[in-house]
Coordinates of C-alpha atoms (C1' of nucleotides) in Angstrom, one line a residue:
Chain A
M1 CA -5.6 21.2 -9.8
S2 CA -5.9 18.8 -6.7
S3 CA -7.3 15.3 -7.3
E4 CA -7.1 14.6 -3.5
I5 CA -10.0 15.2 -0.7
E6 CA -8.8 15.0 2.6
Q7 CA -11.5 13.6 5.0
P8 CA -11.4 12.8 8.7
L9 CA -12.1 9.2 9.8
A10 CA -12.7 7.9 13.2
G11 CA -10.1 5.6 14.6
G12 CA -6.9 7.3 14.1
V13 CA -6.8 8.0 10.5
N14 CA -7.2 10.6 7.8
Q15 CA -8.0 9.4 4.4
V16 CA -6.9 10.9 1.2
I17 CA -9.2 9.8 -1.7
Q18 CA -7.8 9.2 -5.0
H19 CA -10.1 10.5 -8.0
E20 CA -9.9 8.9 -11.4
N21 CA -7.6 11.2 -13.3
G22 CA -3.8 10.8 -13.0
R23 CA -2.1 7.4 -11.9
R24 CA 0.9 9.2 -10.2
A25 CA -0.2 9.5 -6.5
P26 CA 2.0 9.7 -3.7
H27 CA 0.1 9.5 -0.2
I28 CA -2.4 6.9 -1.2
A29 CA -3.5 7.1 2.5
R30 CA -1.8 8.9 5.5
R31 CA -2.1 8.1 9.2
T32 CA -2.1 11.3 11.3
N33 CA -3.6 10.2 14.7
P34 CA -2.2 7.9 17.2
W35 CA -2.0 4.2 16.4
P36 CA -4.1 2.0 18.8
T37 CA -2.3 0.4 21.6
T38 CA -4.7 -1.8 23.3
A39 CA -6.7 -4.8 21.9
A40 CA -9.9 -2.9 23.0
E41 CA -8.9 0.3 21.2
A42 CA -8.2 -1.6 17.9
E43 CA -11.5 -3.3 18.0
A44 CA -13.0 -0.1 18.3
V45 CA -11.5 1.3 15.4
Q46 CA -12.6 -1.9 13.3
E47 CA -16.2 -1.2 14.6
Q48 CA -16.1 2.4 13.6
L49 CA -14.4 1.9 10.1
R50 CA -16.7 -1.0 9.2
P51 CA -19.6 0.8 8.0
L52 CA -17.3 2.7 5.5
M53 CA -16.6 -0.5 3.5
D54 CA -18.4 -0.9 0.3
L55 CA -19.4 -4.5 -0.6
T56 CA -22.0 -3.7 -3.3
D57 CA -19.7 -2.2 -5.7
P58 CA -18.9 -5.2 -8.1
G59 CA -15.6 -3.6 -9.0
P60 CA -13.5 -3.8 -12.0
L61 CA -13.5 -6.7 -14.4
T62 CA -10.3 -5.7 -16.0
V63 CA -7.7 -3.6 -14.4
D64 CA -4.3 -2.0 -15.8
F65 CA -2.5 -2.4 -12.5
I66 CA -2.9 -4.8 -9.9
A67 CA -0.8 -4.7 -6.7
G68 CA 0.1 -7.6 -4.2
L69 CA 1.1 -7.0 -0.4
D70 CA 2.7 -8.8 2.0
V71 CA 4.9 -8.2 5.3
G72 CA 7.8 -10.3 6.4
Y73 CA 9.2 -10.5 9.8
A74 CA 12.9 -10.1 10.6
P75 CA 14.2 -13.4 12.7
D76 CA 15.8 -11.6 15.4
S77 CA 14.1 -8.3 16.0
D78 CA 10.7 -6.8 16.1
E79 CA 11.1 -5.2 12.8
V80 CA 8.5 -5.7 10.0
T81 CA 9.0 -5.1 6.3
G82 CA 6.2 -4.4 4.3
A83 CA 6.3 -4.9 0.4
V84 CA 4.1 -3.9 -2.6
V85 CA 4.8 -5.1 -6.0
V86 CA 2.6 -3.8 -8.8
L87 CA 1.8 -5.9 -12.0
D88 CA 0.4 -5.0 -15.6
N89 CA -2.0 -7.2 -17.4
T90 CA 0.6 -9.6 -18.4
L91 CA 1.7 -10.0 -14.9
R92 CA 4.9 -8.2 -15.5
I93 CA 6.3 -6.2 -12.5
V94 CA 5.9 -2.4 -13.4
D95 CA 6.6 -1.1 -10.0
Q96 CA 7.5 -2.2 -6.4
A97 CA 8.2 -0.8 -2.8
T98 CA 8.9 -1.6 0.7
S99 CA 9.1 -0.2 4.1
R100 CA 11.0 -1.6 7.0
Q101 CA 10.0 -0.3 10.5
K102 CA 9.5 -1.3 14.1
A103 CA 6.4 -3.2 14.6
K104 CA 3.5 -1.0 15.9
F105 CA 1.3 -3.5 17.3
P106 CA 1.6 -7.2 18.6
Y107 CA 0.4 -10.1 16.5
I108 CA -3.3 -10.9 17.8
P109 CA -5.6 -12.9 15.7
G110 CA -8.4 -10.7 14.6
L111 CA -6.3 -7.6 14.9
F112 CA -3.8 -8.5 12.4
A113 CA -4.2 -5.1 10.4
F114 CA -2.8 -3.3 13.3
R115 CA 0.5 -4.8 12.8
E116 CA 0.8 -5.1 9.3
L117 CA -1.0 -1.8 8.0
P118 CA 1.8 0.8 9.0
P119 CA 4.5 -0.9 6.8
L120 CA 2.2 -1.5 4.0
L121 CA 0.7 2.1 3.8
T122 CA 4.2 3.5 3.8
A123 CA 5.3 1.2 1.1
L124 CA 2.1 2.1 -0.9
D125 CA 3.0 5.8 -0.5
R126 CA 6.4 5.0 -2.0
L127 CA 4.9 3.7 -5.4
T128 CA 4.9 5.6 -8.6
I129 CA 2.0 3.9 -10.0
T130 CA -1.3 3.9 -8.3
P131 CA -2.8 0.3 -8.5
D132 CA -6.3 -0.3 -9.5
L133 CA -6.7 -3.2 -7.3
L134 CA -5.0 -4.6 -4.2
I135 CA -4.5 -8.0 -3.1
C136 CA -3.7 -8.7 0.6
D137 CA -2.2 -11.7 2.3
G138 CA -5.0 -12.2 4.8
Y139 CA -8.7 -12.0 5.2
G140 CA -11.4 -9.5 4.1
L141 CA -14.9 -10.1 5.2
A142 CA -14.2 -13.5 6.6
H143 CA -13.2 -12.1 10.0
P144 CA -14.6 -12.3 13.4
R145 CA -15.8 -8.9 13.2
R146 CA -16.3 -8.8 9.3
F147 CA -13.4 -6.5 9.1
G148 CA -10.0 -7.9 8.4
L149 CA -7.0 -6.6 6.8
A150 CA -8.5 -6.3 3.2
C151 CA -11.5 -4.4 4.4
H152 CA -9.4 -2.1 6.5
L153 CA -6.8 -1.3 3.6
G154 CA -9.5 -0.8 1.2
V155 CA -11.3 1.7 3.5
L156 CA -8.2 3.7 4.0
T157 CA -7.1 3.8 0.5
G158 CA -10.5 3.8 -1.3
L159 CA -9.2 1.1 -3.8
P160 CA -10.8 -2.1 -4.4
T161 CA -9.2 -4.7 -2.2
I162 CA -9.2 -8.5 -2.1
G163 CA -8.2 -10.9 1.0
V164 CA -6.4 -14.0 -0.2
A165 CA -5.4 -16.2 3.0
K166 CA -3.0 -19.5 3.1
T167 CA -5.0 -21.0 5.8
A168 CA -8.5 -21.0 7.3
F169 CA -9.3 -18.7 9.9
V170 CA -13.1 -18.5 10.6
G171 CA -16.2 -20.0 9.6
T172 CA -16.8 -23.3 7.9
H173 CA -16.5 -24.7 4.5
A174 CA -16.3 -28.0 2.4
D175 CA -13.4 -29.0 0.4
P176 CA -13.8 -27.9 -3.0
A177 CA -13.2 -30.4 -6.0
P178 CA -9.6 -31.0 -6.9
T179 CA -9.6 -29.1 -10.0
R180 CA -8.3 -25.5 -10.6
G181 CA -11.2 -23.1 -10.5
S182 CA -13.4 -25.3 -8.2
W183 CA -14.6 -23.5 -5.0
T184 CA -17.0 -23.8 -1.9
P185 CA -18.5 -21.0 0.1
I186 CA -17.3 -20.3 3.4
T187 CA -20.0 -19.7 6.0
L188 CA -20.1 -17.6 9.2
D189 CA -23.3 -17.3 11.0
H190 CA -25.5 -18.1 8.0
D191 CA -23.5 -15.7 5.9
T192 CA -21.3 -16.4 3.0
V193 CA -18.1 -14.5 4.0
G194 CA -15.8 -15.8 1.2
R195 CA -14.8 -18.9 -0.6
A196 CA -12.2 -21.8 -0.5
L197 CA -10.7 -21.5 -3.9
R198 CA -8.7 -24.1 -5.9
T199 CA -6.2 -22.4 -7.8
R200 CA -4.2 -25.2 -8.9
D201 CA -5.2 -29.0 -9.7
H202 CA -4.8 -31.2 -6.3
V203 CA -3.2 -28.3 -4.2
K204 CA -4.5 -26.9 -1.0
P205 CA -6.9 -24.2 -1.7
V206 CA -6.6 -20.3 -0.9
Y207 CA -9.2 -18.6 1.1
V208 CA -10.7 -15.5 -0.8
S209 CA -12.8 -12.9 0.7
Q210 CA -13.8 -9.5 -0.4
G211 CA -12.2 -6.3 1.1
H212 CA -13.5 -3.4 -0.2
R213 CA -15.3 -2.2 -3.6
I214 CA -15.3 -5.6 -5.1
S215 CA -17.8 -8.6 -5.6
L216 CA -16.8 -11.9 -4.5
D217 CA -17.1 -13.4 -7.9
N218 CA -14.9 -10.8 -9.6
A219 CA -12.5 -11.4 -6.6
C220 CA -12.1 -14.9 -7.5
A221 CA -12.1 -14.1 -11.0
H222 CA -8.9 -11.7 -10.3
V223 CA -7.5 -14.2 -8.3
L224 CA -7.5 -17.1 -10.9
R225 CA -6.4 -14.6 -13.6
T226 CA -3.3 -13.8 -11.6
T227 CA -2.5 -17.3 -10.6
P228 CA -0.8 -19.0 -13.8
A229 CA 1.8 -21.3 -12.1
Y230 CA 1.8 -21.4 -8.3
R231 CA -0.8 -21.8 -5.5
L232 CA -0.8 -18.1 -4.7
P233 CA -1.7 -15.2 -6.9
E234 CA 1.6 -13.7 -8.5
P235 CA 1.3 -10.3 -7.0
I236 CA 1.1 -11.8 -3.4
R237 CA 3.8 -14.3 -4.2
L238 CA 6.2 -11.7 -5.5
A239 CA 5.2 -9.1 -2.5
D240 CA 6.1 -12.3 -0.2
R241 CA 9.6 -12.7 -1.9
L242 CA 10.2 -9.0 -1.7
S243 CA 9.1 -8.7 2.0
R244 CA 11.9 -11.4 2.6
T245 CA 14.7 -9.2 1.6
N246 CA 16.1 -6.6 4.1
P247 CA 15.5 -3.3 2.5
P248 CA 16.7 0.2 4.0
A249 CA 13.9 1.6 6.2
Chain B
dG1 C1' -13.8 -22.5 31.6
dC2 C1' -10.2 -23.9 28.0
dG3 C1' -8.1 -23.9 23.6
dA4 C1' -7.6 -22.3 19.2
dC5 C1' -6.9 -18.5 16.5
dA6 C1' -5.2 -14.7 9.3
dG7 C1' 0.6 -13.7 9.7
Chain C
dA1 C1' 5.7 -15.1 10.7
dT2 C1' 10.2 -17.8 11.6
dC3 C1' 13.7 -21.7 13.0
dT4 C1' 15.0 -26.0 9.3
dT5 C1' 16.9 -31.4 5.6
dG6 C1' 15.5 -34.4 3.3
dT7 C1' 11.8 -36.5 1.1
dC8 C1' 7.5 -38.0 -1.1
dG9 C1' 4.5 -37.3 -5.2
dC10 C1' 2.8 -35.2 -9.7

DNA sequence: GCGACAG
DNA sequence: ATCTTGTCGC
């Protein structure tokens, strides 16, 4: 009995939807068609996929497995290393995977996903456990075309996703109060697209935005819940560390 | 028009 | 992102 439904998507992707049953799931998402080459092609893909993102689903309040994702860059080559670390409720590592490969797109602000998605999707495919929630290093809704990395990854995997960035990118926001848990809205064209969220007292805030299938409130709750010690949520911090290693391709 | 711009 | 030492502050 298959729990997967393959569904063609515009923009060079076939989506494999995961259903409720079964945690073990190779091929969370798979790319089939050519990857965009030009900025214009990439922007067109974002426009095509954006209607598929779900921002109304409040998402899970509690999860069994939460994954952090990040990409590291080699100093002297055009290779990128995607890393995924899966944590349980107690923030213990229960699974992790990497993928090192040649970069398939240059770094262009606003088109970040086309550089980082390939190694991240491959790494996700190598997991033994299917996470219930993904925390990405970068933006989601807070994006010039409202479709940052977290949204893109959410649509491709069907999983709830959150974007957590370390610096401001779009929109305006006030500085949140200095205590952990304080936040201010990030506004873009009269819309709230995310929050500047203080995860530690007197430490620079992080920038949280919805990716897919989760509310902004719940996204921030998960970020705070998984940030017991450092500025960044543990899943991302550990994925960042893993992405700096130099694993086999 | 020019610069800035998630990582 | 990455190249890089020490140093100021809680």
